[in-house]
CSV table of C-alpha atoms in Angstrom, one decimal:
chain,number,residue,atom,x,y,z
D,1,ILE,CA,0.0,0.0,0.0
D,2,VAL,CA,1.5,3.3,-1.0
D,3,GLY,CA,-0.4,6.5,0.0
D,4,ARG,CA,-3.8,6.4,-1.6
D,5,THR,CA,-3.0,3.5,-4.0
D,6,VAL,CA,-2.5,-0.2,-4.0
D,7,LYS,CA,-0.1,-1.8,-6.3
D,8,LEU,CA,-1.7,-4.7,-8.1
D,9,GLY,CA,0.0,-8.0,-9.2
D,10,VAL,CA,-0.7,-7.1,-12.8
D,11,GLY,CA,1.8,-4.2,-12.6
D,12,GLY,CA,-0.8,-1.4,-12.6
D,13,VAL,CA,-1.6,1.1,-9.9
D,14,GLU,CA,-5.2,1.5,-8.7
D,15,PRO,CA,-6.8,4.2,-6.6
D,16,ALA,CA,-7.8,3.6,-3.0
D,17,GLY,CA,-11.4,2.9,-4.2
D,18,ALA,CA,-10.2,-0.3,-5.7
D,19,LEU,CA,-8.6,-1.3,-2.4
D,20,ALA,CA,-11.9,-0.6,-0.6
D,21,TRP,CA,-13.7,-2.7,-3.2
D,22,ALA,CA,-11.3,-5.5,-2.8
D,23,LEU,CA,-11.6,-5.5,0.9
D,24,GLY,CA,-15.4,-5.8,0.6
D,25,VAL,CA,-15.4,-8.7,-1.9
D,26,ALA,CA,-12.4,-10.7,-0.8
D,27,PRO,CA,-13.4,-14.2,0.5
D,28,ARG,CA,-10.9,-13.8,3.3
D,29,PRO,CA,-9.8,-10.7,5.2
D,30,PRO,CA,-6.2,-9.5,5.2
D,31,ALA,CA,-3.9,-10.6,7.9
D,32,TRP,CA,-4.5,-8.8,11.2
D,33,GLN,CA,-1.5,-6.5,11.2
D,34,ALA,CA,-2.3,-5.5,7.6
D,35,LEU,CA,-5.9,-4.8,8.4
D,36,ARG,CA,-4.9,-2.7,11.4
D,37,ALA,CA,-2.9,-0.6,9.0
D,38,LEU,CA,-5.9,-0.2,6.7
D,39,LEU,CA,-8.0,1.0,9.6
D,40,ALA,CA,-5.7,4.0,9.7
D,41,HIS,CA,-5.6,4.5,5.9
D,42,GLU,CA,-6.0,8.1,4.8
D,43,ASP,CA,-8.9,7.3,2.5
D,44,ILE,CA,-12.3,7.0,4.3
D,45,ARG,CA,-13.5,4.4,1.8
D,46,VAL,CA,-10.7,2.1,2.9
D,47,ARG,CA,-11.4,2.7,6.6
D,48,ARG,CA,-15.1,2.0,6.1
D,49,ALA,CA,-14.4,-1.3,4.3
D,50,ALA,CA,-11.7,-2.3,6.8
D,51,ILE,CA,-13.8,-2.0,9.9
D,52,LEU,CA,-16.3,-4.5,8.5
D,53,ARG,CA,-13.6,-7.2,8.2
D,54,VAL,CA,-12.4,-6.8,11.8
D,55,PRO,CA,-14.7,-9.5,13.3
D,56,GLU,CA,-13.3,-12.1,10.9
D,57,ALA,CA,-9.6,-11.0,11.1
D,58,ALA,CA,-9.2,-10.3,14.8
D,59,PRO,CA,-7.0,-12.9,16.5
D,60,ASP,CA,-9.1,-13.1,19.6
D,61,ARG,CA,-12.2,-11.4,21.3
D,62,ARG,CA,-10.1,-9.0,23.3
D,63,ALA,CA,-8.4,-7.6,20.1
D,64,LEU,CA,-11.8,-7.4,18.4
D,65,LEU,CA,-13.5,-5.5,21.2
D,66,GLU,CA,-10.5,-3.2,21.7
D,67,THR,CA,-10.4,-2.4,18.0
D,68,MET,CA,-14.1,-1.6,17.9
D,69,ALA,CA,-13.9,0.6,21.0
D,70,HIS,CA,-10.9,2.5,19.5
D,71,ALA,CA,-12.9,3.0,16.3
D,72,LEU,CA,-15.8,4.4,18.3
D,73,ALA,CA,-13.5,6.8,20.1
D,74,HIS,CA,-11.3,7.9,17.3
D,75,GLY,CA,-12.8,7.0,13.9
D,76,ASP,CA,-14.6,9.1,11.3
D,77,GLU,CA,-18.4,9.1,11.5
D,78,PRO,CA,-19.1,6.3,9.0
D,79,THR,CA,-16.5,4.1,10.7
D,80,ARG,CA,-18.0,4.8,14.2
D,81,ALA,CA,-21.4,4.0,12.9
D,82,ARG,CA,-20.3,0.6,11.5
D,83,ALA,CA,-18.5,-0.2,14.7
D,84,ALA,CA,-21.5,0.7,16.8
D,85,THR,CA,-23.8,-1.3,14.6
D,86,TRP,CA,-21.7,-4.4,14.9
D,87,LEU,CA,-21.5,-4.1,18.7
D,88,ALA,CA,-25.3,-3.7,18.9
D,89,ARG,CA,-25.9,-6.7,16.7
D,90,ALA,CA,-23.6,-8.9,18.8
D,91,PRO,CA,-25.1,-8.1,22.2
D,92,SER,CA,-23.2,-9.3,25.3
D,93,LEU,CA,-22.2,-7.8,28.6
D,94,GLU,CA,-18.9,-6.7,27.0
D,95,THR,CA,-20.3,-5.1,23.9
D,96,MET,CA,-23.1,-3.3,25.8
D,97,ALA,CA,-20.6,-2.0,28.3
D,98,ILE,CA,-18.5,-0.5,25.4
D,99,LEU,CA,-21.6,1.3,24.0
D,100,ARG,CA,-22.8,2.5,27.4
D,101,ARG,CA,-19.4,4.0,28.3
D,102,LEU,CA,-19.6,6.3,25.3
D,103,GLU,CA,-20.1,10.0,25.7
D,104,PRO,CA,-23.0,10.4,23.3
D,105,GLY,CA,-22.6,14.1,22.7
D,106,SER,CA,-19.4,13.5,20.6
D,107,GLN,CA,-21.1,10.8,18.4
D,108,PRO,CA,-23.1,11.0,15.2
D,109,SER,CA,-26.8,10.6,15.4
D,110,ILE,CA,-26.8,6.9,14.4
D,111,VAL,CA,-24.4,6.0,17.1
D,112,ARG,CA,-26.3,8.1,19.7
D,113,SER,CA,-29.4,6.1,18.8
D,114,ILE,CA,-27.6,2.9,19.3
D,115,VAL,CA,-26.2,4.1,22.7
D,116,LEU,CA,-29.7,5.1,23.7
D,117,GLU,CA,-31.0,1.6,22.9
D,118,SER,CA,-28.2,0.0,24.9
D,119,HIS,CA,-29.2,2.1,28.0
D,120,ALA,CA,-32.8,1.2,27.5
D,121,ARG,CA,-32.0,-2.5,27.3
D,122,ALA,CA,-30.1,-2.1,30.6
D,123,HIS,CA,-33.3,-0.4,32.1
D,124,ASP,CA,-31.1,2.6,33.0
D,125,ALA,CA,-33.8,5.3,33.0
D,126,ASP,CA,-31.3,8.0,34.2
D,127,ALA,CA,-29.1,7.4,31.2
D,128,VAL,CA,-32.0,7.3,28.8
D,129,ARG,CA,-33.4,10.6,30.3
D,130,ALA,CA,-30.2,12.4,29.2
D,131,PHE,CA,-31.3,12.0,25.6
D,132,LEU,CA,-34.4,14.0,26.1
D,133,GLY,CA,-32.4,17.1,25.1
D,134,ASP,CA,-30.9,15.5,22.0
D,135,GLU,CA,-30.9,17.7,18.9
D,136,HIS,CA,-32.3,14.9,16.8
D,137,GLY,CA,-36.0,14.6,17.0
D,138,GLY,CA,-36.0,10.9,16.3
D,139,ILE,CA,-33.6,10.3,19.2
D,140,ARG,CA,-35.7,12.4,21.5
D,141,ALA,CA,-38.8,10.5,20.5
D,142,ALA,CA,-37.0,7.2,21.1
D,143,ALA,CA,-35.9,8.3,24.5
D,144,VAL,CA,-39.5,9.3,25.4
D,145,ALA,CA,-40.8,5.9,24.2
D,146,ALA,CA,-38.1,4.1,26.2
D,147,LEU,CA,-38.9,6.0,29.4
D,148,ALA,CA,-42.6,5.4,28.9
D,149,GLU,CA,-41.9,1.7,28.5
D,150,LEU,CA,-39.8,1.7,31.6
D,151,GLY,CA,-42.6,3.5,33.6
D,152,ALA,CA,-40.1,6.3,34.3
D,153,LEU,CA,-42.3,9.2,33.4
D,154,ASP,CA,-44.6,10.9,35.9
D,155,ALA,CA,-47.9,12.6,35.1
D,156,SER,CA,-46.4,16.1,35.0
D,157,GLU,CA,-43.7,15.0,32.6
D,158,ARG,CA,-46.2,13.4,30.3
D,159,ARG,CA,-48.3,16.6,30.2
D,160,VAL,CA,-45.2,18.6,29.2
D,161,LEU,CA,-44.3,16.1,26.5
D,162,GLU,CA,-47.8,16.0,25.1
D,163,THR,CA,-47.3,19.7,24.1
D,164,ASP,CA,-43.8,19.3,22.7
D,165,ALA,CA,-43.2,21.1,19.4
D,166,ASP,CA,-42.1,17.9,17.7
D,167,PRO,CA,-45.0,15.6,16.6
D,168,TRP,CA,-42.6,12.5,16.8
D,169,VAL,CA,-42.1,13.2,20.5
D,170,ARG,CA,-45.9,13.7,21.0
D,171,GLN,CA,-46.7,10.4,19.3
D,172,ALA,CA,-44.1,8.6,21.4
D,173,ILE,CA,-46.0,9.6,24.6
D,174,VAL,CA,-49.4,8.5,23.4
D,175,ALA,CA,-51.0,6.0,25.9
D,176,PRO,CA,-54.4,4.4,25.9
D,177,GLU,CA,-55.5,6.5,29.0
D,178,ARG,CA,-54.7,9.7,27.2
D,179,ALA,CA,-55.6,8.7,23.6
D,180,SER,CA,-58.9,10.7,23.8
D,181,VAL,CA,-56.8,13.8,24.3
D,182,ALA,CA,-54.2,12.9,21.7
D,183,ILE,CA,-56.8,12.2,19.0
D,184,HIS,CA,-57.3,16.0,18.8
D,185,ASP,CA,-53.6,16.8,18.3
D,186,SER,CA,-52.8,19.1,15.4
D,187,SER,CA,-50.6,16.4,13.7
D,188,ALA,CA,-52.2,13.6,11.8
D,189,LEU,CA,-49.3,11.4,12.8
D,190,VAL,CA,-50.2,11.8,16.5
D,191,ARG,CA,-53.9,11.4,15.8
D,192,GLY,CA,-53.2,8.1,14.0
D,193,PHE,CA,-51.3,6.7,16.9
D,194,ALA,CA,-54.0,7.9,19.3
D,195,PHE,CA,-56.6,6.1,17.2
D,196,ASP,CA,-54.6,2.9,17.4
D,197,ALA,CA,-54.2,3.3,21.2
D,198,MET,CA,-58.0,3.8,21.9
D,199,ASP,CA,-60.1,1.0,23.2
D,200,ALA,CA,-63.1,-0.1,21.1
D,201,GLU,CA,-65.6,2.1,23.0
D,202,ALA,CA,-63.5,5.3,22.7
D,203,ARG,CA,-62.8,4.6,19.1
D,204,MET,CA,-66.5,4.3,18.3
D,205,ALA,CA,-67.3,7.5,20.2
D,206,TRP,CA,-64.6,9.4,18.3
D,207,ALA,CA,-65.6,7.9,14.9
D,208,ALA,CA,-69.2,9.1,15.4
D,209,SER,CA,-67.9,12.7,15.6
D,210,ALA,CA,-65.1,12.5,13.1
D,211,SER,CA,-66.8,14.3,10.2
D,212,ALA,CA,-64.5,17.3,10.7
D,213,GLU,CA,-61.3,15.1,10.7
D,214,ARG,CA,-58.9,16.7,8.2
D,215,ASP,CA,-56.9,13.6,7.3
D,216,PRO,CA,-58.6,11.4,4.7
D,217,SER,CA,-57.0,8.2,5.9
D,218,LEU,CA,-58.3,8.8,9.4
D,219,ARG,CA,-61.8,9.6,8.1
D,220,ALA,CA,-61.7,6.4,6.2
D,221,ARG,CA,-60.7,4.5,9.4
D,222,ALA,CA,-63.6,6.2,11.2
D,223,ALA,CA,-66.0,5.1,8.5
D,224,THR,CA,-64.7,1.6,8.8
D,225,VAL,CA,-65.4,1.6,12.6
D,226,LEU,CA,-68.9,2.9,12.1
D,227,ALA,CA,-69.6,0.3,9.4
D,228,ALA,CA,-68.5,-2.6,11.5
């Protein structure tokens, strides 16, 4: 490997893109020391391809986990995302510990969402709660849903979240006991979740007065309820 190129056996010189492609399609990964060098390659395409071959090439589990942890701490965003995804798909006390030790604020959104999920799996409501201020609406909504699932939201917190500016957050807090309130939300997304959360009696009562519903799909669902 020389700079951004790899010398091929046919005597030609190919760009790093060819090396990344070769890493992805080769039936066997490079030797461990060679792969470690590729993880630090200056071309992001090579680093992204190399991290995916680490589980096959690592000489032992300790080397594997140390390499993934290092990638999460020091890699570029795509490499961090791929390392975090692998750790999440191979759940164990060790992999979950690596994810849960991360400082989420320094991570891209996909990694933050994976870290959030690891905290939720561990039933760590305090750690999940820290994501309520995340800048990504989807992550905030996932944190709300996780806290609701854990039974870690009190009534006053639920009332505040029901008026959040983000409809994804508001839909995450929809519960059967409050569905009759959420069915009048300004967002059709939230109203749809509220409809699903209602019991049969509440759904029938709403359907009978749904002629003013602005969303055609919800009007159709109301008509289906009345016709049943």
